[in-house]
Amino acid sequence: MARRIPLPRLTQRQRTARWQRERRQQAVIVVLFSAVLLSVLALVAWSRADRYYRDNLRTAAEVGGRVIPWRDYALELKYELTQFYVQFGVPPEFENDPQIRPQKAQYDGIALSAVVEQALLNGEARAAKLAPTAQAVDERFAADNGQFRSRHVLVSPDKDATDKDAADKVALAKATAIAHQLRAAPQDDALWKTIAAESSSDPGSKDQGGELGWVSPGQFVKEFESAIHALKLYEISEPVKSAFGYHVIQLEELRGPEFSDFVKRLDAAGLGAGVAKEHARYAILKDEFRTRAQAQAVVSPTAQVRVAKIVVNTPLPTSGDFQAFTEALKKLSTVTGELEKGTDFAEVAKQYSDDVTAEKGGDLGWIARGTLGDYRAEQELFTLDAGKVSTQHSASSATTIYKVLEQDPARALTDDQREQIKSQAYDYWLAKLKQERGVRKLVPGHELE
């Protein structure tokens, strides 16, 4: 049997020293582990805070010194994309399909412009003490997002007629007669079926008695929808002219926003009807300021300038066509060089301009404030003397250089100019407001829009 060798016994001092050494080692391990843990937690917290800042608090735009946070821009982008999905029939499971990525990318700029416009409208509404009532907002929400069922008879002018005006008058007379006939029995389905089958130019509805089914606002041409909003149930409209011809319309039925595909899609996206109602409020404000702008815009006679222009199409490099972008820059450099050498503006326009006015030497004719569609360019042109050339005015897809040919301090507006000024009055007012309020867009790729 093996002999057991006794182990040496530790003294009390040795046991105490070993215990203290082990405690120090444990303390070091705890400190190191705590430091590592705190560092990891700090990194996680910083990452979350940074992500929260990027997703919510960083600045998307500045309007009059006020910051528009990224979360407002992101919310508007989600709203605009939902409209896009519904309008173009994109199923929920295909929202992230790479094939629609180029179309979706356009909505970054649309959403940014929308939140800037909303901020400006809010500011002007406060100043003017305008506050749409809850009832007005609800009514607008229902009008913009409800659905309607209608039917129509479309009478199109003879497209092969040599005398277009005469053909248009014949179509109007026929549509007027149909309207009178239908008013005698507006709910006579058999009459509608007979007239639609015999007289309607709409192949999609003529065999169904003119029935167009349930639709949401925005699915028909503007003229048609404007007429629908003005009709009472079962009322027959006067002939309504559109690019397709003359429509005789009947509003058959209305139903609320809860049936709207758009409102349902908003709910599915986590936005809800509240966001749509807020947009209805903005629509009311926009209509009010449009009315005010139109009332103040048309003044005749007024100062006008006759201008010529050179347009060089300049696609953004983000489009992916870098060769086209480079060629455009070279062309623009050539145009600038020719003008600096004193080459006649009209000759440069004829040779290099991408605009339809090129063959006329770029001559655009007389413009008044609010007719050009470019507020900043107008501001410069009305300060230049005759014969002077403007700076370059760049948009997202083209760069334009103007020359003032003549000036008239009090020239009467033509009918076309009056209509143009009226139709662009709100956009002109908004562009002026943006400049006055010092709008800055800070979303990458959209700073210069």
XYZ file of C-alpha atoms in Angstrom:
449
model
C 0.000 0.000 0.000
C 1.371 3.401 -1.059
C 2.530 5.609 1.665
C 0.637 8.926 1.996
C 2.862 11.964 1.920
C 1.450 14.811 4.011
C 1.186 18.221 2.250
C 2.827 21.167 3.901
C 0.397 23.288 5.831
C 0.044 27.045 5.104
C 0.554 29.401 7.892
C -2.131 31.918 8.789
C -0.118 34.722 7.173
C 0.226 32.746 3.918
C -3.487 31.991 3.822
C -4.308 35.666 4.360
C -1.888 36.754 1.617
C -3.347 34.264 -0.854
C -6.898 35.354 0.002
C -5.950 39.008 -0.516
C -4.250 38.196 -3.839
C -7.324 36.359 -5.077
C -9.572 39.241 -4.024
C -7.348 41.695 -5.944
C -7.500 39.487 -9.031
C -11.277 39.259 -8.778
C -11.528 43.035 -8.365
C -9.401 43.592 -11.462
C -11.538 41.165 -13.452
C -14.738 42.868 -12.248
C -13.375 46.313 -13.106
C -12.234 45.198 -16.550
C -15.549 43.438 -17.254
C -17.506 46.472 -16.032
C -15.437 48.771 -18.220
C -16.007 46.578 -21.267
C -19.713 46.284 -20.475
C -20.094 50.033 -19.988
C -18.226 50.685 -23.238
C -20.518 48.327 -25.121
C -23.595 49.875 -23.539
C -22.285 53.352 -24.342
C -21.685 52.358 -27.967
C -25.175 50.861 -28.210
C -26.696 53.971 -26.629
C -24.686 56.258 -28.899
C -25.683 54.211 -31.939
C -29.332 54.362 -30.958
C -29.131 58.069 -30.192
C -27.355 58.731 -33.481
C -29.912 56.688 -35.392
C -32.758 58.444 -33.577
C -31.209 61.804 -34.442
C -30.735 60.845 -38.097
C -34.247 59.423 -38.363
C -36.039 62.127 -36.409
C -34.186 65.257 -35.348
C -31.646 66.201 -38.000
C -32.688 69.101 -40.185
C -34.437 68.387 -43.486
C -35.062 72.062 -44.292
C -35.154 75.527 -42.774
C -38.009 77.949 -43.377
C -37.806 81.462 -42.000
C -35.349 80.361 -39.341
C -37.557 77.465 -38.285
C -36.258 73.916 -38.550
C -38.228 71.178 -40.284
C -37.064 67.952 -38.571
C -36.317 64.832 -40.557
C -39.246 62.954 -39.006
C -41.704 65.390 -40.632
C -40.020 64.886 -43.990
C -39.988 61.095 -43.525
C -43.691 61.106 -42.636
C -44.539 63.153 -45.728
C -42.418 60.852 -47.896
C -44.359 57.871 -46.568
C -47.629 59.654 -47.376
C -46.505 60.596 -50.903
C -45.278 57.063 -51.605
C -48.607 55.639 -50.442
C -50.322 57.865 -52.999
C -47.892 56.586 -55.617
C -48.597 52.937 -54.759
C -52.364 53.435 -54.984
C -52.274 55.565 -58.119
C -50.145 53.078 -60.037
C -51.630 49.916 -58.532
C -48.508 48.696 -56.718
C -49.484 45.788 -54.400
C -48.145 45.976 -50.802
C -45.803 43.034 -51.377
C -44.137 44.871 -54.285
C -43.524 48.196 -52.547
C -39.775 47.475 -52.312
C -39.452 45.955 -55.775
C -36.223 47.195 -57.453
C -38.148 47.827 -60.687
C -40.008 50.788 -59.173
C -37.009 52.224 -57.338
C -36.347 54.957 -59.961
C -39.977 56.136 -59.760
C -39.900 56.101 -55.954
C -36.697 58.164 -55.917
C -38.565 61.084 -57.488
C -40.740 61.336 -54.391
C -37.816 62.390 -52.173
C -37.933 65.816 -53.798
C -41.742 65.860 -53.937
C -42.010 65.179 -50.194
C -39.364 67.782 -49.351
C -41.144 70.442 -51.418
C -44.421 69.477 -49.743
C -43.179 69.937 -46.163
C -41.602 73.280 -47.106
C -44.894 74.417 -48.652
C -46.806 73.240 -45.577
C -44.502 75.202 -43.285
C -44.997 78.333 -45.382
C -48.775 77.857 -45.416
C -48.804 77.454 -41.638
C -46.823 80.663 -41.212
C -49.029 82.672 -43.556
C -52.184 81.228 -41.976
C -51.017 82.321 -38.516
C -50.249 85.792 -39.814
C -53.630 86.045 -41.535
C -55.433 84.395 -38.578
C -56.838 81.673 -40.806
C -57.901 78.481 -39.059
C -60.119 76.011 -40.959
C -62.823 74.573 -38.719
C -62.948 70.880 -37.870
C -66.158 70.614 -39.894
C -64.528 72.201 -42.947
C -61.556 69.835 -42.634
C -63.839 66.790 -42.310
C -65.837 67.877 -45.367
C -62.689 68.386 -47.400
C -61.309 65.059 -46.206
C -64.502 63.340 -47.351
C -64.500 65.174 -50.683
C -60.842 64.366 -51.382
C -60.897 60.776 -50.173
C -64.461 59.572 -50.598
C -65.651 57.730 -53.685
C -68.304 58.457 -56.256
C -70.182 56.474 -58.865
C -71.134 58.233 -62.073
C -72.072 57.712 -65.685
C -71.580 59.814 -68.768
C -72.049 60.145 -72.483
C -68.959 61.391 -74.308
C -69.363 63.223 -77.601
C -66.023 63.675 -79.357
C -65.543 66.021 -82.329
C -64.814 64.365 -85.665
C -61.032 63.933 -85.562
C -60.850 63.687 -89.368
C -62.698 66.975 -89.967
C -60.723 69.638 -91.802
C -62.589 72.446 -90.015
C -61.852 71.741 -86.360
C -63.919 74.654 -85.030
C -66.994 73.525 -86.963
C -66.525 69.937 -85.752
C -66.256 71.179 -82.175
C -69.504 73.158 -82.510
C -71.301 70.116 -83.943
C -70.115 67.985 -80.990
C -71.225 70.649 -78.485
C -74.664 70.927 -80.081
C -75.083 67.139 -79.994
C -73.985 66.951 -76.337
C -76.374 69.765 -75.415
C -79.290 67.921 -77.041
C -78.353 64.723 -75.165
C -78.253 66.620 -71.850
C -81.777 67.985 -72.465
C -83.014 64.508 -73.385
C -81.579 62.883 -70.252
C -82.906 65.614 -67.958
C -86.423 64.575 -68.957
C -85.840 61.172 -67.297
C -82.505 61.303 -65.391
C -82.934 57.881 -63.732
C -84.240 56.020 -66.748
C -81.621 53.273 -67.122
C -83.054 52.120 -70.446
C -82.760 55.641 -71.855
C -79.157 55.918 -70.671
C -78.299 52.575 -72.274
C -79.863 53.588 -75.584
C -78.230 57.017 -75.760
C -74.829 55.753 -74.600
C -74.850 52.888 -77.117
C -75.859 55.169 -79.995
C -73.969 58.372 -79.186
C -71.086 57.878 -76.733
C -67.486 57.975 -77.977
C -66.207 56.207 -74.854
C -65.591 52.551 -75.802
C -65.169 51.540 -72.178
C -68.620 52.617 -71.005
C -70.917 52.994 -74.011
C -72.136 49.388 -73.797
C -72.781 49.689 -70.036
C -75.119 52.650 -70.256
C -72.242 55.058 -69.639
C -71.475 53.520 -66.224
C -67.998 54.355 -64.897
C -68.187 52.492 -61.579
C -66.829 53.516 -58.208
C -63.738 55.721 -58.342
C -61.721 57.926 -56.003
C -60.849 61.560 -56.728
C -57.917 61.979 -59.087
C -58.764 59.141 -61.449
C -60.539 61.248 -64.080
C -59.474 64.370 -65.951
C -59.659 67.639 -64.011
C -62.621 69.048 -65.945
C -64.698 65.925 -65.328
C -63.987 65.870 -61.595
C -64.647 69.587 -61.187
C -68.067 69.041 -62.753
C -68.750 66.021 -60.513
C -68.025 68.043 -57.355
C -70.536 70.676 -58.479
C -73.374 68.199 -59.131
C -76.122 67.043 -56.803
C -77.176 63.397 -56.796
C -78.852 62.329 -60.062
C -78.351 65.803 -61.579
C -77.410 65.950 -65.279
C -74.567 68.314 -66.115
C -74.244 70.756 -68.955
C -71.732 69.518 -71.570
C -68.274 69.540 -69.953
C -65.350 69.996 -72.310
C -62.115 68.042 -71.865
C -59.341 66.899 -74.177
C -61.581 63.961 -75.135
C -64.627 65.964 -76.163
C -67.872 66.907 -74.400
C -69.104 64.914 -71.402
C -72.723 64.801 -70.231
C -72.393 63.548 -66.647
C -74.650 62.240 -63.902
C -73.554 61.757 -60.279
C -75.278 58.562 -59.080
C -73.933 57.781 -55.625
C -71.425 58.848 -52.977
C -69.696 56.925 -50.215
C -67.228 57.828 -47.487
C -63.423 57.696 -47.193
C -63.582 54.381 -45.333
C -64.112 52.734 -48.729
C -61.105 54.465 -50.282
C -58.148 52.272 -51.232
C -55.870 55.170 -50.351
C -57.227 55.577 -46.814
C -57.048 51.803 -46.280
C -53.441 51.829 -47.486
C -52.638 54.732 -45.140
C -53.967 52.694 -42.222
C -51.884 49.698 -43.293
C -48.806 51.947 -43.467
C -49.402 53.118 -39.896
C -50.354 56.663 -40.900
C -54.121 56.630 -40.463
C -56.851 59.042 -41.460
C -55.394 61.758 -39.210
C -52.568 62.354 -41.666
C -55.029 62.580 -44.553
C -57.129 65.084 -42.574
C -54.050 67.218 -41.982
C -53.492 67.265 -45.738
C -57.123 68.253 -46.171
C -56.435 71.247 -43.917
C -53.484 72.219 -46.085
C -55.676 71.885 -49.184
C -58.148 74.376 -47.701
C -55.356 76.841 -46.923
C -53.866 76.381 -50.369
C -57.198 77.126 -52.054
C -57.614 80.272 -49.956
C -54.160 81.625 -50.755
C -54.579 80.679 -54.417
C -57.769 82.736 -54.557
C -56.011 85.689 -52.925
C -53.007 85.409 -55.238
C -55.192 85.286 -58.344
C -57.164 88.330 -57.212
C -53.982 90.381 -56.912
C -51.987 88.998 -59.843
C -53.673 90.346 -62.980
C -52.937 94.055 -63.417
C -53.048 95.671 -66.859
C -51.288 97.631 -68.228
C -48.128 96.548 -66.428
C -44.354 96.544 -66.862
C -43.162 93.980 -69.404
C -39.896 92.943 -71.011
C -39.280 91.187 -74.295
C -36.694 88.473 -73.840
C -34.797 85.799 -75.715
C -33.355 82.672 -74.166
C -30.850 79.892 -74.693
C -31.667 76.564 -73.050
C -29.133 73.797 -72.552
C -30.534 70.506 -71.279
C -28.376 69.452 -68.341
C -29.372 66.059 -66.878
C -28.247 65.495 -63.323
C -25.305 63.104 -62.861
C -27.513 61.151 -60.444
C -29.470 59.941 -63.480
C -26.515 57.667 -64.235
C -25.845 59.073 -67.710
C -22.492 60.690 -66.941
C -21.575 61.042 -70.596
C -24.700 63.102 -71.307
C -23.980 65.210 -68.230
C -20.402 65.841 -69.353
C -21.486 66.723 -72.892
C -24.063 69.162 -71.514
C -21.409 70.887 -69.413
C -19.163 71.208 -72.458
C -22.021 72.646 -74.491
C -22.881 75.119 -71.749
C -19.225 76.155 -71.569
C -19.205 76.716 -75.337
C -22.356 78.853 -75.151
C -20.883 80.945 -72.333
C -17.645 81.368 -74.244
C -19.430 82.517 -77.408
C -21.477 85.086 -75.501
C -18.379 86.399 -73.718
C -16.682 86.837 -77.123
C -19.604 89.000 -78.227
C -21.205 86.547 -80.648
C -24.777 87.568 -81.448
C -27.185 86.064 -78.896
C -29.683 85.034 -81.578
C -27.002 83.193 -83.566
C -25.833 81.323 -80.457
C -29.439 80.392 -79.697
C -30.022 79.082 -83.218
C -26.888 76.957 -83.064
C -26.927 75.653 -79.492
C -30.314 76.125 -77.765
C -32.356 73.008 -76.969
C -35.579 75.027 -76.768
C -38.322 75.286 -79.410
C -37.526 79.007 -79.685
C -34.083 78.241 -81.138
C -35.159 78.771 -84.747
C -36.378 82.262 -83.793
C -33.069 83.134 -82.179
C -34.508 82.304 -78.768
C -37.110 85.081 -78.946
C -39.652 84.351 -76.236
C -41.717 87.482 -76.757
C -43.076 89.812 -74.097
C -43.358 88.631 -70.510
C -44.991 90.182 -67.475
C -44.355 89.228 -63.868
C -45.913 85.843 -63.254
C -45.790 84.539 -66.825
C -42.299 83.068 -67.035
C -42.700 80.324 -64.429
C -39.284 81.085 -62.896
C -39.550 83.672 -60.130
C -35.824 84.230 -59.650
C -35.229 84.669 -63.360
C -38.057 87.198 -63.573
C -36.635 89.120 -60.654
C -33.356 89.527 -62.510
C -34.859 90.243 -65.942
C -36.920 93.150 -64.641
C -33.762 94.783 -63.257
C -31.656 94.438 -66.445
C -31.362 97.111 -69.129
C -32.253 96.298 -72.733
C -29.406 94.438 -74.433
C -28.088 92.876 -71.222
C -27.640 89.124 -70.693
C -28.684 87.393 -67.486
C -26.785 85.009 -65.273
C -27.346 81.276 -65.668
C -30.577 79.943 -64.183
C -30.380 76.238 -63.455
C -33.269 73.857 -62.847
C -33.140 70.105 -62.282
C -32.839 69.278 -65.986
C -31.890 72.469 -67.853
C -29.865 75.664 -67.627
C -31.227 78.864 -69.187
C -29.576 82.151 -70.137
C -31.769 85.147 -71.009
C -31.287 88.404 -72.850
C -33.513 91.449 -72.453
C -34.436 92.742 -75.929
C -36.931 95.500 -75.123
C -38.695 97.119 -72.169
C -42.118 98.657 -71.764
C -43.152 100.165 -68.390
C -46.893 99.964 -69.139
C -47.878 97.367 -71.708
C -51.374 95.861 -71.870
C -51.707 92.159 -71.115
C -52.994 89.840 -73.803
C -55.780 87.380 -73.010
C -53.255 84.532 -73.045
C -51.041 86.400 -70.597
C -53.970 87.023 -68.274
C -54.838 83.335 -68.229
C -51.214 82.370 -67.738
C -50.748 84.787 -64.846
C -53.947 83.576 -63.217
C -53.083 79.895 -63.594
C -49.569 80.435 -62.186
C -50.501 82.995 -59.523
C -50.235 80.598 -56.582
C -46.916 79.128 -57.729
C -45.547 82.654 -58.259
C -46.728 83.712 -54.792
C -45.186 80.592 -53.250
C -41.848 81.097 -55.045
C -41.736 84.699 -53.853
C -42.513 83.577 -50.308
C -39.727 80.982 -50.398
C -37.194 83.630 -51.329
C -38.449 86.081 -48.732
C -38.364 83.437 -45.987
C -34.913 82.173 -46.928
C -35.856 78.547 -47.507
C -32.950 76.105 -47.298
C -33.365 72.468 -48.339
C -30.850 70.147 -46.689
C -31.814 66.680 -47.928
C -28.784 65.408 -49.910
C -29.284 65.782 -53.652
C -32.122 68.306 -53.318
C -30.347 71.346 -51.876
C -30.600 73.402 -55.095
C -34.228 72.652 -55.957
